[in-house]
Short mmCIF file of C-alpha atoms in Angstrom, two decimals:
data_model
loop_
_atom_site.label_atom_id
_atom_site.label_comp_id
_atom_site.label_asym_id
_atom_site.label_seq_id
_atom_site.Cartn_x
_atom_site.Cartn_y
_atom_site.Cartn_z
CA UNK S 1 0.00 0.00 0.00
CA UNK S 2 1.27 3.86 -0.90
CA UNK S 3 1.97 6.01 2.05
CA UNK S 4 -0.04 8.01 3.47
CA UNK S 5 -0.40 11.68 3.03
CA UNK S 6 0.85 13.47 6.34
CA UNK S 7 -1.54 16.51 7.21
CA UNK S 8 0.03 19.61 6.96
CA UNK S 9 -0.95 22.97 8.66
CA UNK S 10 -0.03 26.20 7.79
CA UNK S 11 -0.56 29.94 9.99
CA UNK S 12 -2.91 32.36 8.04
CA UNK S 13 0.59 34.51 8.00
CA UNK S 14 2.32 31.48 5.63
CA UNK S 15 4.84 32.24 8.32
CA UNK S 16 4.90 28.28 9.73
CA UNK S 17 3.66 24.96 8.68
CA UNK S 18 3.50 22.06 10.86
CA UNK S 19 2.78 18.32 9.85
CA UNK S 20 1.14 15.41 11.43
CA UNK S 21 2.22 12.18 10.27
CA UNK S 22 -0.09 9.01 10.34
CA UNK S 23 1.71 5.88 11.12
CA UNK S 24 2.73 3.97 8.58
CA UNK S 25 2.32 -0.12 7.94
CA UNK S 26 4.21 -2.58 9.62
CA UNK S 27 8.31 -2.07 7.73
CA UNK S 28 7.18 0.70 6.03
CA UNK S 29 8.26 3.95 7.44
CA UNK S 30 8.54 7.49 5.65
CA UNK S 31 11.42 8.75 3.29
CA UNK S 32 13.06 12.33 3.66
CA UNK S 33 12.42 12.50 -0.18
CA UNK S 34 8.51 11.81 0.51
CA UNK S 35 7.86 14.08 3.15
CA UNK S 36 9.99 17.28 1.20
CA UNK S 37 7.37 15.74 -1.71
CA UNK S 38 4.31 16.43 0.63
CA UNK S 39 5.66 20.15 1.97
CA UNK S 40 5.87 21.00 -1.78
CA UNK S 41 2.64 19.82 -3.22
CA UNK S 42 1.26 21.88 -0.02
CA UNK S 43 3.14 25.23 -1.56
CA UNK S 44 6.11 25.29 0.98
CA UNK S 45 8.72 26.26 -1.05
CA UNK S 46 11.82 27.70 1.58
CA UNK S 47 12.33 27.51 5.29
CA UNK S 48 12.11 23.38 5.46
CA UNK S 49 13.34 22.71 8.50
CA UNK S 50 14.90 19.38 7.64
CA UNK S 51 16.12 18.16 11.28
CA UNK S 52 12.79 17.37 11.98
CA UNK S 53 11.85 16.15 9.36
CA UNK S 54 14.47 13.54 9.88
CA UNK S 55 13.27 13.41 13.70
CA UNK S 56 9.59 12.39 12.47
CA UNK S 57 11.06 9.90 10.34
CA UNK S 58 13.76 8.28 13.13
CA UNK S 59 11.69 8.52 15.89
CA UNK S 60 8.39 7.86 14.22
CA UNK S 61 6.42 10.61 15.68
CA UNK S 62 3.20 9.94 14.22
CA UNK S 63 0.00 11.63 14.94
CA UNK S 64 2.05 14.42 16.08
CA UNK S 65 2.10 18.16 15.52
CA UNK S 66 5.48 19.11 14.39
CA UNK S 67 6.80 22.70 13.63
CA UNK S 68 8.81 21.57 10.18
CA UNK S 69 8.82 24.99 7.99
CA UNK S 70 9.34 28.60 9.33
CA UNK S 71 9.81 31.88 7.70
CA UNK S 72 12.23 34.73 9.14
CA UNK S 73 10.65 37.95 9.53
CA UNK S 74 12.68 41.06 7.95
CA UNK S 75 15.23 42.32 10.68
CA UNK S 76 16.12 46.03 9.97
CA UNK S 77 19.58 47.32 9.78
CA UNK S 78 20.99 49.12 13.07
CA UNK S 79 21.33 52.82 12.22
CA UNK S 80 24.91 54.04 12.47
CA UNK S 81 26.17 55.42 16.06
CA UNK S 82 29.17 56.95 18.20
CA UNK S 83 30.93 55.18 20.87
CA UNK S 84 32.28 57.87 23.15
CA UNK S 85 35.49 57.04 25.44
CA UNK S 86 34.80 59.41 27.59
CA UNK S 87 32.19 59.55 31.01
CA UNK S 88 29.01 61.08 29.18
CA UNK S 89 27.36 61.32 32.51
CA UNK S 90 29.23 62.80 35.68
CA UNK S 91 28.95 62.07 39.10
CA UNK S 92 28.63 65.60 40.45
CA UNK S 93 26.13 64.58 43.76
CA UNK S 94 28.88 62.99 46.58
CA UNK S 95 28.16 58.82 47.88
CA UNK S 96 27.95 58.11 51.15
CA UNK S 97 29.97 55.39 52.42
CA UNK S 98 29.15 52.43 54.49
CA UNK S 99 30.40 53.98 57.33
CA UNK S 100 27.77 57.10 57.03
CA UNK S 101 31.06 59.16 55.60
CA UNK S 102 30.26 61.19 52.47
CA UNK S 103 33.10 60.99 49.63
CA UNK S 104 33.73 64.07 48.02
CA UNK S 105 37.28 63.01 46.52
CA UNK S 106 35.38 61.34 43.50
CA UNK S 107 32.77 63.99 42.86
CA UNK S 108 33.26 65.36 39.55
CA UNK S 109 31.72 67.96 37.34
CA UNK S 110 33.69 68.01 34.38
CA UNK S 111 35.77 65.27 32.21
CA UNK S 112 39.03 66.37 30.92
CA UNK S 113 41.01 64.89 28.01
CA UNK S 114 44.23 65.65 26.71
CA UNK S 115 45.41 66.12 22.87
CA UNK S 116 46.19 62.82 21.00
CA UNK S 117 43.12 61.08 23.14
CA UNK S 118 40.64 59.24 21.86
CA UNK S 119 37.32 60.45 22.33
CA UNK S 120 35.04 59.02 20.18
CA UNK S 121 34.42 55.97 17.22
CA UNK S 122 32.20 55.93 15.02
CA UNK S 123 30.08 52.25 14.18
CA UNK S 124 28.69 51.95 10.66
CA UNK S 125 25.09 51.76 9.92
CA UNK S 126 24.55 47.59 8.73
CA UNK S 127 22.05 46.71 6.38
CA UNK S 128 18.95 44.38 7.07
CA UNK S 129 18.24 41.04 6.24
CA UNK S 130 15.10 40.23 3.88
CA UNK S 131 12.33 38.28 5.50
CA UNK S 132 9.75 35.56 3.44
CA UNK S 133 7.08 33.61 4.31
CA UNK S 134 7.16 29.92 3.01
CA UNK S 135 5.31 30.79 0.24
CA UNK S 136 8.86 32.23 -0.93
CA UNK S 137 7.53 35.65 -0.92
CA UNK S 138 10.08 38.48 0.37
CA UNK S 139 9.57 41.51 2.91
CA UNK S 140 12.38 43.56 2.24
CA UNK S 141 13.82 45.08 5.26
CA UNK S 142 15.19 48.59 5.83
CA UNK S 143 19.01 49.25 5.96
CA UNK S 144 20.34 51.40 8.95
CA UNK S 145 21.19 55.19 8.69
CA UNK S 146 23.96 56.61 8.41
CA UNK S 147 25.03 59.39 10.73
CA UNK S 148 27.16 62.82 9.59
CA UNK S 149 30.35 63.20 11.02
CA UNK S 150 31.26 64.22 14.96
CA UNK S 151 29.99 67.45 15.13
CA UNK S 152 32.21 70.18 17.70
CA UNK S 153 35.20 71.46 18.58
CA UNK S 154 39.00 70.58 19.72
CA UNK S 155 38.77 67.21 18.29
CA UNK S 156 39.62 65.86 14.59
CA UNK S 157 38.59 62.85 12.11
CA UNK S 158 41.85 60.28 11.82
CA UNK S 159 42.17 58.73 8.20
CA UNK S 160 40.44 55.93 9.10
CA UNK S 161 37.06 57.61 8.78
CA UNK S 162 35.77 56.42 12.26
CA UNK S 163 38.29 57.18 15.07
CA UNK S 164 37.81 61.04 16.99
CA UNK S 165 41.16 62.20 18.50
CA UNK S 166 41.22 65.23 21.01
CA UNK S 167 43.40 68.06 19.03
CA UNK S 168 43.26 69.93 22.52
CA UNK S 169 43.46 69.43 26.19
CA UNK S 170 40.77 70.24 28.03
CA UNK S 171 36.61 70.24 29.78
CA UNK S 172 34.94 67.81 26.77
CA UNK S 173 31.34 67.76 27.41
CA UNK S 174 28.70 65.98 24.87
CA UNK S 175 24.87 67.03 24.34
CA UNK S 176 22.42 66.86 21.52
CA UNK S 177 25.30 64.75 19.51
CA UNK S 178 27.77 67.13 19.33
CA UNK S 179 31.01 67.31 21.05
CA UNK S 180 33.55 70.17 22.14
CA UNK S 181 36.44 70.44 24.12
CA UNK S 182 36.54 73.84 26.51
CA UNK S 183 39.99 75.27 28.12
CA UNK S 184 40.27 74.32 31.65
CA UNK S 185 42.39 76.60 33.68
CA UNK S 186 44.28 73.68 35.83
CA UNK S 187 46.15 75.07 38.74
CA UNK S 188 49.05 72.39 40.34
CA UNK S 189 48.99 74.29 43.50
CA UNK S 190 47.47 77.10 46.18
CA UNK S 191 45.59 80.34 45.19
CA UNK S 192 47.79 82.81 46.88
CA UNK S 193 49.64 86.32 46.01
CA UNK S 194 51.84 84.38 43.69
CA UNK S 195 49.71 83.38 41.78
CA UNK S 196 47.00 86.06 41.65
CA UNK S 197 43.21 86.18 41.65
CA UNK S 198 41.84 83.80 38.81
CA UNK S 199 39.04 84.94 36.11
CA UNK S 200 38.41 82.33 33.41
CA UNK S 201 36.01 82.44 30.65
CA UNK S 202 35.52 78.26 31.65
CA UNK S 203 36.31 75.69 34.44
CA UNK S 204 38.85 76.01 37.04
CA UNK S 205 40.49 72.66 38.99
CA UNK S 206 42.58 74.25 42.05
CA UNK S 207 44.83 71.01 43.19
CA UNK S 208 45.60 73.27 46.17
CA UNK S 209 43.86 76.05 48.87
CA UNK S 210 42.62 79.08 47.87
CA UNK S 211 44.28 81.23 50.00
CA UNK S 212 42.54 84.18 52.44
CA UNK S 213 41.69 87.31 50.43
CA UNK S 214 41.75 85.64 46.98
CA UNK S 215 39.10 85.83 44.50
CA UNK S 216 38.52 82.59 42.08
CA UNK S 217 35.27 83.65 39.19
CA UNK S 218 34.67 81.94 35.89
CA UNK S 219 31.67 81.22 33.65
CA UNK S 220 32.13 77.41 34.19
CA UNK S 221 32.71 75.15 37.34
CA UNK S 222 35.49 75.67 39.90
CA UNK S 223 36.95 72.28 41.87
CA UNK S 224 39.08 73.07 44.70
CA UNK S 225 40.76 70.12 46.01
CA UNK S 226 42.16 71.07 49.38
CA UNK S 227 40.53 74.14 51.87
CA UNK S 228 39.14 77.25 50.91
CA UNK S 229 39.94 80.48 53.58
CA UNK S 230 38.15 83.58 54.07
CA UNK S 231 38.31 83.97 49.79
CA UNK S 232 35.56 84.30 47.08
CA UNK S 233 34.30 81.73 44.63
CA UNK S 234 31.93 82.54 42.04
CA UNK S 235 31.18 80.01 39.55
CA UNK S 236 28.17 80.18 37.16
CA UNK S 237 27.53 76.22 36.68
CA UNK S 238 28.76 74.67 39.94
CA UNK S 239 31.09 74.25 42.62
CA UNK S 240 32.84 71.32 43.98
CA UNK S 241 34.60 72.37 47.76
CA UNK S 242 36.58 68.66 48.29
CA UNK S 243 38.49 70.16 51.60
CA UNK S 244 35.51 71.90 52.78
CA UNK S 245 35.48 75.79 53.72
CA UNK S 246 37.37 77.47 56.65
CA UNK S 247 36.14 81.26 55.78
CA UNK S 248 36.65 83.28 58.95
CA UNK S 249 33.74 85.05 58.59
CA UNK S 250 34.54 86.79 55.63
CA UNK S 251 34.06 83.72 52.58
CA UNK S 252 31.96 84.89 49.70
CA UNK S 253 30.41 80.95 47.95
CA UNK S 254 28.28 82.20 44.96
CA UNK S 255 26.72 79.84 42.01
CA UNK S 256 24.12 79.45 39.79
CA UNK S 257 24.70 75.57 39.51
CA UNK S 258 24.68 72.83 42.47
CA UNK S 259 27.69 73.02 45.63
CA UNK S 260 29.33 70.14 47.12
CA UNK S 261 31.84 70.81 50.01
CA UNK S 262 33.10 68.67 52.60
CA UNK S 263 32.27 71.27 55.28
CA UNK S 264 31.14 74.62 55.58
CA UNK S 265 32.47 77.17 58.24
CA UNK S 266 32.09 80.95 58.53
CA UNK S 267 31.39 81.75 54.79
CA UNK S 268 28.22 82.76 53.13
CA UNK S 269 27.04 80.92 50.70
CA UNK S 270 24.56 81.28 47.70
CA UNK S 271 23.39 79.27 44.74
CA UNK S 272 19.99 78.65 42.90
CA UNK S 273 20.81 75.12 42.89
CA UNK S 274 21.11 72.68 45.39
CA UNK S 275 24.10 72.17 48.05
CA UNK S 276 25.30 68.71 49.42
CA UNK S 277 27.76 68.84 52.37
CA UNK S 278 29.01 66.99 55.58
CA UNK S 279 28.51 69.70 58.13
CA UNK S 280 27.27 73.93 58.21
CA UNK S 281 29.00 75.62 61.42
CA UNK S 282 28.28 79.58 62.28
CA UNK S 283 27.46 80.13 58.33
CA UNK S 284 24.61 82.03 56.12
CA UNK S 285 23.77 79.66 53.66
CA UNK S 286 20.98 80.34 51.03
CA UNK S 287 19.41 77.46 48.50
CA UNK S 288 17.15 77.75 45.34
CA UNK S 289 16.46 73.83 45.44
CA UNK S 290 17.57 71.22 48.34
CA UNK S 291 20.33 71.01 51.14
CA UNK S 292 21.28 67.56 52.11
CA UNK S 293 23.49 67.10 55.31
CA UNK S 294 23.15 64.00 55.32
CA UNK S 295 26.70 62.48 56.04
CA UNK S 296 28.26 61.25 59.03
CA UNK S 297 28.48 64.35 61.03
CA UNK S 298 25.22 65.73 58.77
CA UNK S 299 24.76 68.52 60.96
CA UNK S 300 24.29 72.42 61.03
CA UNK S 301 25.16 74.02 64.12
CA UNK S 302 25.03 78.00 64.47
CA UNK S 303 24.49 80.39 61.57
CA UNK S 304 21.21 80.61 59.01
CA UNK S 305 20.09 77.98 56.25
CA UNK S 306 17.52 78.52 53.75
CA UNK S 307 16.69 76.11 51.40
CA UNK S 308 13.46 76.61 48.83
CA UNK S 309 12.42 73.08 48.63
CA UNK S 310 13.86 71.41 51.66
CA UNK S 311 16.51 71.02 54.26
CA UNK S 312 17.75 67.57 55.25
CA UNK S 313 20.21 66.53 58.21
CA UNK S 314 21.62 63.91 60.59
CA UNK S 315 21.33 66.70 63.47
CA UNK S 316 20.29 70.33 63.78
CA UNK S 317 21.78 73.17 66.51
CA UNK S 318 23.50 71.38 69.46
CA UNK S 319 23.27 70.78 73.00
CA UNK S 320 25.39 74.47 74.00
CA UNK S 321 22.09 76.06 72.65
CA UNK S 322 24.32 77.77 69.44
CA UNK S 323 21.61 80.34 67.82
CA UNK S 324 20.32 78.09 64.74
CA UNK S 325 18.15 79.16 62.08
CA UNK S 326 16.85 76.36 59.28
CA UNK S 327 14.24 77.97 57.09
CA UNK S 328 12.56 76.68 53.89
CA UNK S 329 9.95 78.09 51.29
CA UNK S 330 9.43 81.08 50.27
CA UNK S 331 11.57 83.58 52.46
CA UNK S 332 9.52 85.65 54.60
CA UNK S 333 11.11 89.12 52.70
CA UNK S 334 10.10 87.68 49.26
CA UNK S 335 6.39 88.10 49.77
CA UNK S 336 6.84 92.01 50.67
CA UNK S 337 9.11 92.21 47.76
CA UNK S 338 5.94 90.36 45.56
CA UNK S 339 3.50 92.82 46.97
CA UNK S 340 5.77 95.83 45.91
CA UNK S 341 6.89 94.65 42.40
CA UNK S 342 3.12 94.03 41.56
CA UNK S 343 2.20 97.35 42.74
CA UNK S 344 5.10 99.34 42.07
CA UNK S 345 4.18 97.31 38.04
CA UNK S 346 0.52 98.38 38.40
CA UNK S 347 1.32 102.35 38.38
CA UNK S 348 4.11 101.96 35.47
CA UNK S 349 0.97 100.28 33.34
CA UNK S 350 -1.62 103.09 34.70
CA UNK S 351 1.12 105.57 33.14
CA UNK S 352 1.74 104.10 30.20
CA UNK S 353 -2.00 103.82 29.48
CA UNK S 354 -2.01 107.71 30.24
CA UNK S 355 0.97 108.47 27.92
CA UNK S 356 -0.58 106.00 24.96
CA UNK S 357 -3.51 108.14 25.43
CA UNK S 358 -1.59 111.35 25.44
CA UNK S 359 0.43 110.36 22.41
CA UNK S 360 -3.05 109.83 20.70
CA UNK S 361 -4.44 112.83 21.53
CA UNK S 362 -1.39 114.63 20.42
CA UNK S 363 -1.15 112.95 17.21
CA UNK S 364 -4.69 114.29 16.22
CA UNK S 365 -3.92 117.58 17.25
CA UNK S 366 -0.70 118.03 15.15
CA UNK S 367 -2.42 116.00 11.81
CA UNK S 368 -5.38 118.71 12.35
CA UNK S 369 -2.68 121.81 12.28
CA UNK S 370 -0.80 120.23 9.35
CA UNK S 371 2.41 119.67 11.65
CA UNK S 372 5.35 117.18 11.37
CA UNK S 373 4.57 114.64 14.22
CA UNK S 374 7.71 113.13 14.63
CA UNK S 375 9.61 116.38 14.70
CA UNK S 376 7.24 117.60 17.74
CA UNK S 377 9.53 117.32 20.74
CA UNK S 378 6.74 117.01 22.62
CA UNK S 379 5.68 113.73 20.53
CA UNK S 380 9.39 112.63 20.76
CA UNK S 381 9.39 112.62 24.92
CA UNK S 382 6.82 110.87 25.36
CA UNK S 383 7.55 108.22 23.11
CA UNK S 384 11.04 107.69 24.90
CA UNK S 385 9.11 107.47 28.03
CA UNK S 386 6.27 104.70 26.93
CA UNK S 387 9.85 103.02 25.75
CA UNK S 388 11.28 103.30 29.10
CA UNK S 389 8.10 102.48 30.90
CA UNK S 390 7.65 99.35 28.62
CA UNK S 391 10.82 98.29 29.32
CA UNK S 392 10.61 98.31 33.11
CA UNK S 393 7.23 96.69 32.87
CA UNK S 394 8.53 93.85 30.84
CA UNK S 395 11.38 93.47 33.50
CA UNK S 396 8.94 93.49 36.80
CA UNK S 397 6.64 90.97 34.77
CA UNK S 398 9.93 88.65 34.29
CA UNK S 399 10.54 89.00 38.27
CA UNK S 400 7.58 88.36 39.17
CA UNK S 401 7.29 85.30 36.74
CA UNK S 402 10.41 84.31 38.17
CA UNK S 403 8.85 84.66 41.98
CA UNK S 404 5.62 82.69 40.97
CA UNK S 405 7.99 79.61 39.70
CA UNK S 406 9.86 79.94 43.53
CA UNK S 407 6.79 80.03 45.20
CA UNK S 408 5.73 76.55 43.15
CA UNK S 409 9.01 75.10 43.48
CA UNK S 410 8.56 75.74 47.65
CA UNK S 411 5.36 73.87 47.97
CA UNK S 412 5.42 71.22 50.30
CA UNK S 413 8.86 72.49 51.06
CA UNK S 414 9.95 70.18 54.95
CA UNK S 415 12.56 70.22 57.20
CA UNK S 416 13.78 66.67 58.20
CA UNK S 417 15.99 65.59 61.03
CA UNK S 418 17.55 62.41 61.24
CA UNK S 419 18.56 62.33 64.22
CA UNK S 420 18.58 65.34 66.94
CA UNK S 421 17.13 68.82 67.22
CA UNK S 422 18.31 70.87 70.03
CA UNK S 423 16.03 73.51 72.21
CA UNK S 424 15.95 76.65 70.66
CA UNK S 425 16.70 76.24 67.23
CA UNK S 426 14.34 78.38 65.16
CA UNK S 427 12.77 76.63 62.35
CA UNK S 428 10.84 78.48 59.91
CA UNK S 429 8.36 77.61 56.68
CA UNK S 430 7.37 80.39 54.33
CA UNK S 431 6.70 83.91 56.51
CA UNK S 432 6.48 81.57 60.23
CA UNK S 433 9.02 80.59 62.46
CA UNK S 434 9.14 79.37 65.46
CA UNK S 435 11.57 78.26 68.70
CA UNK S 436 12.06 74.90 69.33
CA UNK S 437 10.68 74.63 72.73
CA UNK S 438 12.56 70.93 73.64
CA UNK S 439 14.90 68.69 71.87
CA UNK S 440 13.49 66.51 69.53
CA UNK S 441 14.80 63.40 67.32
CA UNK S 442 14.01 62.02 63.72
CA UNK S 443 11.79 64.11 62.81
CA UNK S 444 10.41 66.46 60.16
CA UNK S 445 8.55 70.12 60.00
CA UNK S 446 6.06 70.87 57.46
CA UNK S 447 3.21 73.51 56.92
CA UNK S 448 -0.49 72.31 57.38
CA UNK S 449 -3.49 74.55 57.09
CA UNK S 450 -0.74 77.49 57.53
CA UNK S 451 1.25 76.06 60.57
CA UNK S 452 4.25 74.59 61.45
CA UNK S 453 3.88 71.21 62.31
CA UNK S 454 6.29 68.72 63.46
CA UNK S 455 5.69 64.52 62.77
CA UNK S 456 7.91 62.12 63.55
CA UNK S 457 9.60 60.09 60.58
CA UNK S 458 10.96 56.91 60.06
CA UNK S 459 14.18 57.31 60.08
CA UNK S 460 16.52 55.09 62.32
CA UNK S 461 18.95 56.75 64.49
CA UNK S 462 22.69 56.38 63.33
#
């Protein structure tokens, strides 16, 4: 007797095809021959998957479904890219150690290279691989894209196409696929008289102190590795403090980007960012975002803090009673500057309605005597002053803009102690502050229905 004919399924996709073998006759079993017969009178052209074919026939797996065709779907080429050899995202918030110790040594805020470095290589786009069903019908698939070449500065294109060297030494920073390389003013030693006051159109790395009376300003980030005295640092993007401040008094910390230091003592201190340090003593420090003191020591003892979303630390004032003010929100002198922008913004827009009303009034009057309006000095003054008056309206709207966004960033804005709060530290939210009446541990002040009130939090004491 023939054979029979195996049964042979196929998905509604042509994508598979499985066959179910009856069993055959006493000594009779199936050929490989047959059974590639049977997938091609069924229209399964490629993707035979003979292996099991043979399987079916060694093992006689009859009456079985058996996957014994399969198509490959198209796979797309990958789209050219850059590998850069350089850190692409910095570590500029300090890690606490095991021990509750903060490490500032491996904060960093930029990534320097030097010339003849290797900064970038570039990987080819690959092309795709055609799909088909087993109907032998193709899907072609799309080849990757290739990129343009590394876009920047301080860097060049070697002969091989693909490899970026470094042409310069220097800050190399990489956003929106484009890369340049920035002068770094590097200094192997202290800030002093020697050396002079530094002011750099970039960054700044100090390997030394900066020495009492010095001034250290630049339009990027300054890292100091050892102490700063009673000197100034202003740096637009950021500052990085590894041996802390020792400022007498007298210490001038300005930024518009975040501030790490190891310690802070008699300085002032100002950014719109946030500040991360071990330990405030007997210092004015003001925060547009957060202050975390949350190290070992993680305390602030003496001095005013202000922070306009939040103030975090291990401990807060100390058992001598040292006068210690941690505030957060919306300063209480913001909201009488607010109240005199707006109205001091209100009368500028009365008067310009009044000279907009004047200068139409005056315009009629000089058409109706056949004059030359914009030779009229009278015409002439009072245009000068709507332009003045615009001007300083457009700037108090910008403030005041600028006030609205602090006074959404400082909602919900909390104080939270770890572990202790000494008697008599004043803590204050928004325009209220109050005295500590008792110490108090691990917990945290927020503002409720427009009071202070203090919950505990579950925080376990170090």
């Amino acid at each position: 007797m023939p054979l029979a004919m195996p049964l042979i399924v196929k998905s509604e996709d042509l994508m598979e095809a499985y066959m179910i073998a009856p069993p055959c006759n006493p000594g009779e079993n199936y050929t490989l021959d047959y059974l590639n017969d049977c997938l091609r009178i069924n229209e399964i052209k490629i993707g035979i998957l003979t292996d099991q074919l043979e399987q079916i026939i060694e093992k006689r797996l009859y009456g079985k479904k058996i996957l014994v065709a399969k198509g490959a779907a198209p796979v797309d080429g990958k789209n050219g890219y850059f590998e850069y050899m350089f850190n692409t995202e910095l570590n500029n918030k300090p890690v606490e150690r095991e021990d509750g110790s903060v490490d500032y040594k491996n904060t960093k805020m930029i990534e320097l290279v030097e010339p003849g470095q290797v900064i970038a290589v570039y990987h080819h786009a690959t092309k795709g691989t055609n799909g088909y069903n087993l109907a032998a019908q193709f899907q072609l698939a799309k080849s990757g894209v290739e990129l343009p070449p590394l876009r920047g500065t301080g860097f060049e294109c070697m002969e091989d196409g693909v490899t970026y060297k470094a042409t310069t030494g220097g800050k190399i920073t990489e956003m929106n696929d484009r890369v340049n390389i920035f002068p770094v003013h590097e200094l192997y030693g202290d800030v002093d008289l020697s050396t002079g006051n530094i002011d750099f159109n970039g960054d700044v790395i100090i390997h030394g102190n900066v020495r009492e009376g010095m001034t250290v300003k630049c339009t990027g980030t300054v890292t100091v590795d050892k102490i700063v005295e009673n000197a100034t640092i202003d740096a637009k993007k950021g500052i990085v403090l590894r041996g802390g401040v020792l400022g007498s008094g007298g210490a001038q910390i300005t930024s518009r980007g975040d501030i790490a230091a190891l310690f802070i003592e008699y300085a002032h201190v100002r950014t719109e960012g946030n500040i991360t340090a071990d330990s405030f003593l007997d210092s004015h420090i003001y925060a547009g975002g957060h202050i975390h003191l949350n190290g070992k020591k993680g305390c602030i003892v003496g001095g005013t803090t202000h922070a306009v979303c939040g103030v975090s630390a291990t401990a807060i004032g100390n058992d001598a009673g040292a006068n210690t003010e941690v505030t957060v929100g919306v300063h209480r002198d913001v909201f009488r500057k607010m109240h005199l922008g707006h109205t001091a913004m209100v009368k500028n827009r009365q008067m310009l309605e009044k000279i907009e009303i004047g200068l139409r009034q005056l315009e009629t009057m000089l058409v109706q005597q056949g004059l030359e309006i914009r030779q009229d000095p009278r015409y002439t003054a009072l245009v000068k002053e709507k332009i003045r008056l615009s001007a300083e309206i457009a700037g108090q709207k910008e403030e005041e803009n600028v006030q609205q966004q602090l006074l959404q960033s400082s909602m919900g804005a909390t104080i939270e102690v770890v572990r202790d709060i000494y008697v008599g530290t004043k803590i204050g939210i928004d325009e209220q502050l109050l005295a500590l009446p008792a110490d108090q541990h691990t917990v945290a002040f927020r503002k409720r229905n427009g009071h202070i009130i203090m919950e505990s939090i579950g925080y376990t004491t170090r």
